[in-house]
Amino acid sequence: MKMKKVFMGAAVAALGLFTASCSDNGGKLNQDKPLIFFNRQPSDPTTGAIDMDTMNFSDQTYYVGFDAAGGGAVQGKLITDYLATKTKAEIDKNGDGYIGYCLFIGDIGHNDSKARTEGIRKALGTWKDSTDPSNKQEGKVTVKDGELKVKELDAKEMKSDAGATWDATTATTSTGTWFSQYGDQIDLLVSNNDGMAMGALKSSSFVDGTPIFGYDANLDALEAVKAGTLTGTVSQNVDAQAIGTLQLIRNMLDGVTGADVVKKGITEKDQYGNQVTAEMQYKSDTKALLALNSGINKDNVDNYLNTRDSGIKQINGEEKKVLLTLYNSSDNFLSSSYKPALEYYAKLLNIKLTIVEGDGQSESTCLDKFTNLDQYDAYAVNMVKTNSGQDYLRKLKA
Ligand code: BGC
């Protein structure tokens, strides 16, 4: 009798263990389910090297983002193309022979931010082999009636006192500081993203008419370009990225394998007839599917105001559940551009998204909500720190 009780207890415990470690989704272990990192590429915050240990977690692990290095060059060219249309007298406000500019850096440890700092400095000639805020040299650019020297007057990571990066409010404050410090030496402002550029425009010290460039093509920034207050921005094609993130998940959950995972719905139609309209590139060495960038100014801004992709239509595949993290609920790009795009395309791809959001400062604010993993068919992760990949993997293996 006693023996029987012990045996039954063990059997129940074993059963409990089984339900705890296996999903109700075809009995798959969480570690064997699709996992997409997006927007914040697993990488070393100092060197920028891609964290391949994380990326090689499983054959269902991918990164979806955009061509960060290419984007930096696009932003740089947007700026130099603009400067080439201005005469010395028009651009060099105090006539000191220099274009003086200040640079809003988003996050010194984030690949996207580093790439933009590099692209901007290379275009303006101020690049000195480093994305460090204080490491730069004097540059030179072509303007309409000759050449002007370029001086980066200041560059600063826009980090709030609480530790949030890409911080628009910090950009507003810095604009005030910079204009009072450098006055009419400032001929140009350049920002690693639109949120900070819009923050700069909000400063009461901002001198109207100062050319200012952002990055992201958020709706408020596009409207500002149209209105002429923001000089230019860059689209990193958020629609293509949101589609890519969800499409790879859909493909894997539909049983697509091998190279087809990054092709179906991307470079060729999927089984439902869907295919993203924009060109995307797959880099097999880093398992990264990337959207391309394009420069936006007042001449072409209208083409970017309504960009939902008609190549993606409602599918009738079985509904799937996906847990998705966003590193910072108040990041302007993620909340005003990426999240609405995800919600829009998830419906079409019959994906039920559960979105959990962090505070942009400590990983635990996201990790603590990366729970009840058995209930989901797949995961999409946007980390607070780009080197936190292993923390998420540990939870998937638990
Ligand atoms: C965007 C930034 C955003 C960051 C968040 C970047 O690609 O350009 O605006 O703050 O992603 O990770």
Short mmCIF file of C-alpha atoms and ligand atoms in Angstrom, two decimals:
data_model
loop_
_atom_site.label_atom_id
_atom_site.label_comp_id
_atom_site.label_asym_id
_atom_site.label_seq_id
_atom_site.Cartn_x
_atom_site.Cartn_y
_atom_site.Cartn_z
CA MET A 1 0.00 0.00 0.00
CA LYS A 2 2.75 2.35 1.06
CA MET A 3 4.78 1.40 -2.01
CA LYS A 4 1.84 2.10 -4.27
CA LYS A 5 1.41 5.59 -2.81
CA VAL A 6 5.08 6.39 -3.32
CA PHE A 7 4.90 5.15 -6.89
CA MET A 8 1.79 7.16 -7.64
CA GLY A 9 3.35 10.24 -6.10
CA ALA A 10 6.38 9.79 -8.32
CA ALA A 11 4.19 9.30 -11.35
CA VAL A 12 2.25 12.49 -10.61
CA ALA A 13 5.49 14.37 -10.00
CA ALA A 14 6.86 13.08 -13.29
CA LEU A 15 3.69 14.14 -15.04
CA GLY A 16 3.98 17.58 -13.45
CA LEU A 17 7.54 17.81 -14.65
CA PHE A 18 6.47 16.83 -18.13
CA THR A 19 3.81 19.53 -18.36
CA ALA A 20 6.16 22.12 -16.91
CA SER A 21 8.98 21.57 -19.39
CA CYS A 22 6.95 20.89 -22.51
CA SER A 23 4.54 23.20 -24.24
CA ASP A 24 1.03 22.36 -25.19
CA ASN A 25 2.16 23.26 -28.69
CA GLY A 26 2.96 19.90 -30.17
CA GLY A 27 5.08 18.94 -27.16
CA LYS A 28 7.99 21.13 -28.26
CA LEU A 29 10.58 22.27 -25.75
CA ASN A 30 10.74 26.05 -25.52
CA GLN A 31 14.36 25.96 -26.67
CA ASP A 32 13.24 24.31 -29.91
CA LYS A 33 10.73 26.99 -30.80
CA PRO A 34 11.41 29.89 -33.21
CA LEU A 35 13.32 32.77 -31.64
CA ILE A 36 13.84 36.11 -33.38
CA PHE A 37 16.00 38.88 -32.02
CA PHE A 38 15.07 42.19 -33.60
CA ASN A 39 16.13 45.86 -33.62
CA ARG A 40 18.87 45.32 -31.02
CA GLN A 41 21.32 42.88 -32.51
CA PRO A 42 23.02 40.53 -30.03
CA SER A 43 26.48 42.06 -29.97
CA ASP A 44 29.32 43.36 -27.85
CA PRO A 45 28.52 46.92 -26.75
CA THR A 46 32.17 47.95 -26.95
CA THR A 47 33.47 46.29 -30.09
CA GLY A 48 30.15 45.82 -31.90
CA ALA A 49 31.12 42.18 -32.65
CA ILE A 50 28.04 40.03 -33.23
CA ASP A 51 27.31 37.59 -30.41
CA MET A 52 27.34 34.40 -32.49
CA ASP A 53 27.04 32.17 -29.41
CA THR A 54 23.57 33.59 -28.98
CA MET A 55 22.75 33.56 -32.67
CA ASN A 56 23.79 29.91 -32.95
CA PHE A 57 21.46 28.86 -30.11
CA SER A 58 19.35 26.84 -32.56
CA ASP A 59 18.59 26.59 -36.26
CA GLN A 60 15.40 28.50 -35.48
CA THR A 61 17.24 31.56 -34.13
CA TYR A 62 17.54 34.65 -36.38
CA TYR A 63 18.07 38.38 -36.20
CA VAL A 64 15.84 40.78 -38.12
CA GLY A 65 16.99 44.36 -38.50
CA PHE A 66 18.22 46.68 -41.16
CA ASP A 67 21.52 47.45 -42.82
CA ALA A 68 22.98 49.61 -40.02
CA ALA A 69 26.30 50.41 -41.71
CA GLY A 70 24.59 51.20 -45.01
CA GLY A 71 22.17 53.43 -43.10
CA GLY A 72 24.97 55.50 -41.62
CA ALA A 73 26.25 56.13 -45.13
CA VAL A 74 22.75 57.05 -46.33
CA GLN A 75 22.39 59.59 -43.53
CA GLY A 76 25.84 61.01 -44.27
CA LYS A 77 25.00 61.42 -47.96
CA LEU A 78 21.65 63.02 -47.18
CA ILE A 79 23.52 65.68 -45.22
CA THR A 80 26.30 66.31 -47.76
CA ASP A 81 23.76 66.41 -50.62
CA TYR A 82 21.90 69.09 -48.68
CA LEU A 83 25.08 71.08 -47.98
CA ALA A 84 26.01 70.94 -51.68
CA THR A 85 22.88 72.97 -52.47
CA LYS A 86 23.85 75.82 -50.10
CA THR A 87 26.31 78.65 -50.66
CA LYS A 88 28.96 79.44 -48.06
CA ALA A 89 27.04 82.52 -47.02
CA GLU A 90 23.84 80.53 -46.61
CA ILE A 91 25.28 77.77 -44.44
CA ASP A 92 28.17 79.33 -42.50
CA LYS A 93 26.17 81.63 -40.27
CA ASN A 94 28.99 83.54 -38.59
CA GLY A 95 31.28 83.44 -41.62
CA ASP A 96 34.15 81.80 -39.73
CA GLY A 97 34.90 79.41 -42.61
CA TYR A 98 33.59 76.41 -40.70
CA ILE A 99 30.40 74.44 -40.69
CA GLY A 100 30.07 73.85 -36.96
CA TYR A 101 27.80 71.00 -35.90
CA CYS A 102 26.71 69.12 -32.79
CA LEU A 103 25.93 65.42 -32.76
CA PHE A 104 23.26 63.70 -30.68
CA ILE A 105 24.47 60.15 -30.02
CA GLY A 106 21.77 57.61 -29.12
CA ASP A 107 23.55 54.84 -27.25
CA ILE A 108 27.31 54.44 -27.48
CA GLY A 109 26.94 50.66 -27.06
CA HIS A 110 24.31 50.14 -29.78
CA ASN A 111 25.36 49.05 -33.28
CA ASP A 112 22.81 51.28 -35.00
CA SER A 113 24.01 54.32 -33.12
CA LYS A 114 27.68 53.55 -33.78
CA ALA A 115 27.00 53.06 -37.51
CA ARG A 116 25.25 56.43 -37.77
CA THR A 117 27.98 58.29 -35.90
CA GLU A 118 30.50 56.71 -38.27
CA GLY A 119 28.46 57.45 -41.41
CA ILE A 120 27.88 61.07 -40.44
CA ARG A 121 31.52 61.69 -39.50
CA LYS A 122 32.83 59.95 -42.63
CA ALA A 123 30.61 62.10 -44.84
CA LEU A 124 31.67 65.30 -43.08
CA GLY A 125 35.33 64.30 -42.89
CA THR A 126 35.38 64.36 -39.07
CA TRP A 127 35.80 60.56 -38.66
CA LYS A 128 38.91 59.55 -36.72
CA ASP A 129 38.51 55.76 -36.64
CA SER A 130 36.33 55.87 -33.55
CA THR A 131 32.70 56.31 -32.54
CA ASP A 132 33.84 57.74 -29.23
CA PRO A 133 32.09 61.10 -28.65
CA SER A 134 35.37 62.95 -28.14
CA ASN A 135 37.44 61.33 -30.88
CA LYS A 136 37.13 63.34 -34.08
CA GLN A 137 39.08 65.53 -36.46
CA GLU A 138 38.51 68.59 -38.59
CA GLY A 139 36.69 67.84 -41.82
CA LYS A 140 35.86 69.40 -45.17
CA VAL A 141 32.77 69.39 -47.41
CA THR A 142 31.73 70.70 -50.76
CA VAL A 143 29.14 73.44 -50.83
CA LYS A 144 27.54 75.17 -53.81
CA ASP A 145 30.30 77.73 -54.26
CA GLY A 146 33.37 75.85 -53.07
CA GLU A 147 34.47 74.09 -49.91
CA LEU A 148 34.04 74.69 -46.20
CA LYS A 149 35.89 73.21 -43.26
CA VAL A 150 33.82 71.22 -40.78
CA LYS A 151 34.13 71.20 -37.02
CA GLU A 152 32.25 68.85 -34.71
CA LEU A 153 31.72 71.29 -31.86
CA ASP A 154 30.29 68.65 -29.54
CA ALA A 155 28.91 65.12 -29.45
CA LYS A 156 27.12 63.49 -26.56
CA GLU A 157 25.33 60.28 -25.72
CA MET A 158 21.77 61.26 -24.86
CA LYS A 159 21.37 59.29 -21.66
CA SER A 160 18.89 60.33 -18.98
CA ASP A 161 19.93 60.48 -15.32
CA ALA A 162 17.98 57.27 -14.81
CA GLY A 163 20.04 55.58 -17.53
CA ALA A 164 17.65 55.55 -20.54
CA THR A 165 19.49 56.01 -23.83
CA TRP A 166 18.33 57.68 -27.09
CA ASP A 167 16.60 60.07 -24.71
CA ALA A 168 14.61 62.86 -26.36
CA THR A 169 14.29 64.95 -23.18
CA THR A 170 18.05 64.88 -22.69
CA ALA A 171 18.34 66.08 -26.31
CA THR A 172 16.09 69.05 -25.54
CA THR A 173 18.26 70.01 -22.57
CA SER A 174 21.51 69.50 -24.51
CA THR A 175 20.24 71.73 -27.32
CA GLY A 176 19.83 74.53 -24.79
CA THR A 177 23.31 73.92 -23.40
CA TRP A 178 24.89 73.76 -26.84
CA PHE A 179 23.27 76.92 -28.20
CA SER A 180 24.27 78.89 -25.14
CA GLN A 181 27.82 77.48 -25.27
CA TYR A 182 28.51 77.69 -29.03
CA GLY A 183 25.98 80.31 -30.19
CA ASP A 184 26.27 81.14 -33.89
CA GLN A 185 29.10 78.69 -34.41
CA ILE A 186 26.32 76.08 -34.74
CA ASP A 187 25.38 75.75 -38.40
CA LEU A 188 23.98 72.23 -38.31
CA LEU A 189 22.58 69.63 -35.89
CA VAL A 190 22.71 65.91 -36.56
CA SER A 191 20.98 63.22 -34.57
CA ASN A 192 21.28 59.43 -34.46
CA ASN A 193 17.47 59.28 -34.39
CA ASP A 194 14.27 61.26 -34.92
CA GLY A 195 13.20 61.20 -31.29
CA MET A 196 16.27 63.19 -30.25
CA ALA A 197 15.99 65.49 -33.29
CA MET A 198 12.37 66.24 -32.39
CA GLY A 199 13.55 66.80 -28.81
CA ALA A 200 16.07 69.35 -30.10
CA LEU A 201 13.35 71.17 -32.06
CA LYS A 202 11.36 71.48 -28.84
CA SER A 203 14.11 73.46 -27.11
CA SER A 204 13.32 77.15 -26.74
CA SER A 205 17.00 77.82 -27.52
CA PHE A 206 16.82 76.13 -30.92
CA VAL A 207 17.55 78.75 -33.54
CA ASP A 208 14.86 78.51 -36.21
CA GLY A 209 16.17 77.61 -39.61
CA THR A 210 19.18 75.63 -38.32
CA PRO A 211 19.36 72.53 -40.56
CA ILE A 212 18.73 69.39 -38.51
CA PHE A 213 18.74 65.73 -39.53
CA GLY A 214 17.22 62.71 -37.79
CA TYR A 215 16.80 59.02 -38.52
CA ASP A 216 13.82 56.60 -38.44
CA ALA A 217 11.05 58.29 -40.42
CA ASN A 218 8.64 58.30 -37.49
CA LEU A 219 5.33 59.92 -38.42
CA ASP A 220 5.93 63.13 -36.41
CA ALA A 221 9.34 63.46 -38.04
CA LEU A 222 7.90 62.98 -41.54
CA GLU A 223 5.35 65.67 -40.78
CA ALA A 224 8.16 67.94 -39.59
CA VAL A 225 10.07 67.29 -42.83
CA LYS A 226 6.94 68.19 -44.78
CA ALA A 227 6.53 71.34 -42.68
CA GLY A 228 10.20 72.21 -43.23
CA THR A 229 11.30 72.20 -39.57
CA LEU A 230 13.25 68.93 -39.82
CA THR A 231 15.60 68.98 -42.80
CA GLY A 232 15.80 65.25 -43.39
CA THR A 233 15.47 61.77 -41.94
CA VAL A 234 16.25 58.21 -42.99
CA SER A 235 13.77 55.38 -43.34
CA GLN A 236 15.07 52.08 -41.98
CA ASN A 237 11.90 50.55 -43.45
CA VAL A 238 10.09 49.59 -40.32
CA ASP A 239 7.31 47.84 -42.25
CA ALA A 240 9.76 45.47 -43.90
CA GLN A 241 11.38 44.73 -40.53
CA ALA A 242 8.07 44.07 -38.77
CA ILE A 243 7.00 41.80 -41.61
CA GLY A 244 10.39 40.02 -41.54
CA THR A 245 10.19 39.38 -37.80
CA LEU A 246 6.70 37.89 -38.04
CA GLN A 247 7.14 36.15 -41.39
CA LEU A 248 10.18 34.12 -40.27
CA ILE A 249 8.19 33.01 -37.23
CA ARG A 250 5.15 32.15 -39.37
CA ASN A 251 7.35 30.21 -41.80
CA MET A 252 8.99 28.13 -39.09
CA LEU A 253 5.66 27.42 -37.36
CA ASP A 254 4.21 26.36 -40.71
CA GLY A 255 7.00 23.80 -41.05
CA VAL A 256 9.18 25.67 -43.53
CA THR A 257 12.83 24.65 -43.04
CA GLY A 258 16.36 25.37 -44.24
CA ALA A 259 17.09 28.26 -46.58
CA ASP A 260 13.36 28.63 -47.31
CA VAL A 261 12.80 30.14 -43.84
CA VAL A 262 14.41 33.38 -44.99
CA LYS A 263 13.03 33.24 -48.52
CA LYS A 264 9.31 32.47 -48.26
CA GLY A 265 7.34 35.69 -48.08
CA ILE A 266 10.62 37.59 -48.40
CA THR A 267 12.27 37.01 -51.75
CA GLU A 268 9.50 34.77 -53.07
CA LYS A 269 5.84 34.25 -52.34
CA ASP A 270 4.88 32.09 -49.36
CA GLN A 271 2.18 29.43 -49.43
CA TYR A 272 -0.51 32.10 -48.92
CA GLY A 273 0.74 34.26 -51.80
CA ASN A 274 2.30 36.89 -49.51
CA GLN A 275 5.62 38.60 -50.15
CA VAL A 276 7.16 41.74 -48.69
CA THR A 277 7.42 44.44 -51.36
CA ALA A 278 10.70 45.97 -50.20
CA GLU A 279 14.03 44.34 -50.93
CA MET A 280 15.56 42.59 -47.92
CA GLN A 281 18.99 41.01 -47.66
CA TYR A 282 19.91 37.88 -45.76
CA LYS A 283 23.42 37.64 -44.26
CA SER A 284 24.01 33.98 -43.51
CA ASP A 285 27.22 34.60 -41.53
CA THR A 286 25.28 36.49 -38.86
CA LYS A 287 21.86 34.89 -39.48
CA ALA A 288 20.51 38.38 -40.08
CA LEU A 289 17.66 39.43 -42.35
CA LEU A 290 18.05 43.11 -43.10
CA ALA A 291 15.87 45.86 -44.55
CA LEU A 292 17.46 48.67 -46.54
CA ASN A 293 17.53 52.40 -45.78
CA SER A 294 16.50 55.39 -47.79
CA GLY A 295 17.08 59.09 -47.33
CA ILE A 296 14.08 61.40 -46.97
CA ASN A 297 13.83 65.15 -47.45
CA LYS A 298 11.08 67.53 -48.47
CA ASP A 299 11.32 66.40 -52.11
CA ASN A 300 10.29 62.79 -51.49
CA VAL A 301 8.63 62.82 -48.06
CA ASP A 302 5.15 62.21 -49.49
CA ASN A 303 6.23 58.74 -50.65
CA TYR A 304 6.82 57.73 -47.03
CA LEU A 305 3.64 58.93 -45.38
CA ASN A 306 1.59 55.83 -46.04
CA THR A 307 3.70 52.73 -46.19
CA ARG A 308 1.68 49.67 -45.16
CA ASP A 309 2.72 46.87 -47.50
CA SER A 310 -0.03 45.67 -49.84
CA GLY A 311 2.04 42.55 -50.56
CA ILE A 312 0.90 41.15 -47.22
CA LYS A 313 -2.72 40.00 -47.07
CA GLN A 314 -4.84 38.21 -44.48
CA ILE A 315 -3.92 34.53 -44.30
CA ASN A 316 -6.08 31.65 -43.12
CA GLY A 317 -3.33 29.68 -41.35
CA GLU A 318 -3.86 28.45 -37.81
CA GLU A 319 -3.52 31.15 -35.14
CA LYS A 320 -0.14 31.12 -33.37
CA LYS A 321 0.88 32.74 -30.12
CA VAL A 322 4.04 34.81 -29.87
CA LEU A 323 5.62 36.49 -26.86
CA LEU A 324 7.46 39.67 -27.87
CA THR A 325 9.59 41.96 -25.71
CA LEU A 326 10.27 45.67 -26.30
CA TYR A 327 13.26 47.02 -24.39
CA ASN A 328 11.72 50.39 -23.55
CA SER A 329 8.04 51.32 -23.48
CA SER A 330 8.93 54.95 -24.11
CA ASP A 331 11.36 54.52 -27.02
CA ASN A 332 9.85 56.78 -29.68
CA PHE A 333 10.81 54.64 -32.69
CA LEU A 334 9.59 51.38 -31.18
CA SER A 335 6.39 52.78 -29.75
CA SER A 336 5.36 55.09 -32.57
CA SER A 337 6.62 53.12 -35.58
CA TYR A 338 7.66 49.51 -34.86
CA LYS A 339 4.91 48.44 -32.46
CA PRO A 340 2.00 49.68 -34.60
CA ALA A 341 3.57 47.95 -37.62
CA LEU A 342 3.93 44.69 -35.68
CA GLU A 343 0.33 44.86 -34.53
CA TYR A 344 -0.88 45.56 -38.05
CA TYR A 345 0.97 42.68 -39.74
CA ALA A 346 0.48 40.21 -36.86
CA LYS A 347 -3.27 40.32 -37.48
CA LEU A 348 -2.77 39.59 -41.16
CA LEU A 349 -0.42 36.69 -40.43
CA ASN A 350 -2.80 35.34 -37.79
CA ILE A 351 -0.30 35.77 -35.01
CA LYS A 352 -1.57 36.60 -31.55
CA LEU A 353 1.11 38.85 -30.10
CA THR A 354 1.65 39.30 -26.40
CA ILE A 355 3.87 42.36 -26.08
CA VAL A 356 5.75 43.00 -22.84
CA GLU A 357 7.80 46.15 -22.35
CA GLY A 358 10.81 47.15 -20.27
CA ASP A 359 12.05 50.50 -18.97
CA GLY A 360 15.06 50.77 -21.29
CA GLN A 361 17.45 50.71 -18.33
CA SER A 362 17.57 47.36 -16.62
CA GLU A 363 17.29 44.04 -18.37
CA SER A 364 15.21 42.61 -15.54
CA THR A 365 12.28 44.86 -16.51
CA CYS A 366 12.03 42.80 -19.72
CA LEU A 367 13.33 39.47 -18.45
CA ASP A 368 10.86 39.37 -15.55
CA LYS A 369 8.05 39.53 -18.08
CA PHE A 370 9.63 36.89 -20.31
CA THR A 371 7.63 34.24 -18.48
CA ASN A 372 4.94 31.55 -18.97
CA LEU A 373 7.05 30.53 -21.92
CA ASP A 374 5.25 27.22 -22.36
CA GLN A 375 2.15 29.08 -23.48
CA TYR A 376 3.74 30.43 -26.62
CA ASP A 377 4.62 29.00 -30.00
CA ALA A 378 7.52 31.37 -30.59
CA TYR A 379 9.42 34.36 -29.19
CA ALA A 380 10.64 37.71 -30.48
CA VAL A 381 13.18 39.53 -28.33
CA ASN A 382 14.26 43.18 -28.21
CA MET A 383 16.80 43.33 -25.39
CA VAL A 384 17.69 46.24 -23.13
CA LYS A 385 21.42 45.50 -23.43
CA THR A 386 22.75 44.07 -26.65
CA ASN A 387 24.88 41.58 -24.70
CA SER A 388 22.01 40.05 -22.71
CA GLY A 389 21.19 37.32 -25.24
CA GLN A 390 22.30 34.49 -22.96
CA ASP A 391 19.87 35.59 -20.21
CA TYR A 392 16.95 34.93 -22.53
CA LEU A 393 18.41 31.65 -23.75
CA ARG A 394 18.78 30.44 -20.16
CA LYS A 395 15.10 31.02 -19.59
CA LEU A 396 14.22 29.11 -22.76
CA LYS A 397 16.40 26.18 -21.65
CA ALA A 398 15.03 26.08 -18.08
C1 BGC B 1 16.31 53.44 -33.80
C2 BGC B 1 16.24 54.27 -32.57
C3 BGC B 1 15.78 53.43 -31.43
C4 BGC B 1 16.63 52.18 -31.30
C5 BGC B 1 16.12 51.26 -30.23
C6 BGC B 1 17.18 52.25 -33.57
O1 BGC B 1 17.26 51.49 -34.72
O2 BGC B 1 16.79 54.21 -34.85
O3 BGC B 1 15.36 55.34 -32.73
O4 BGC B 1 15.83 54.19 -30.25
O5 BGC B 1 16.65 51.51 -32.52
O6 BGC B 1 16.84 50.10 -30.16
#
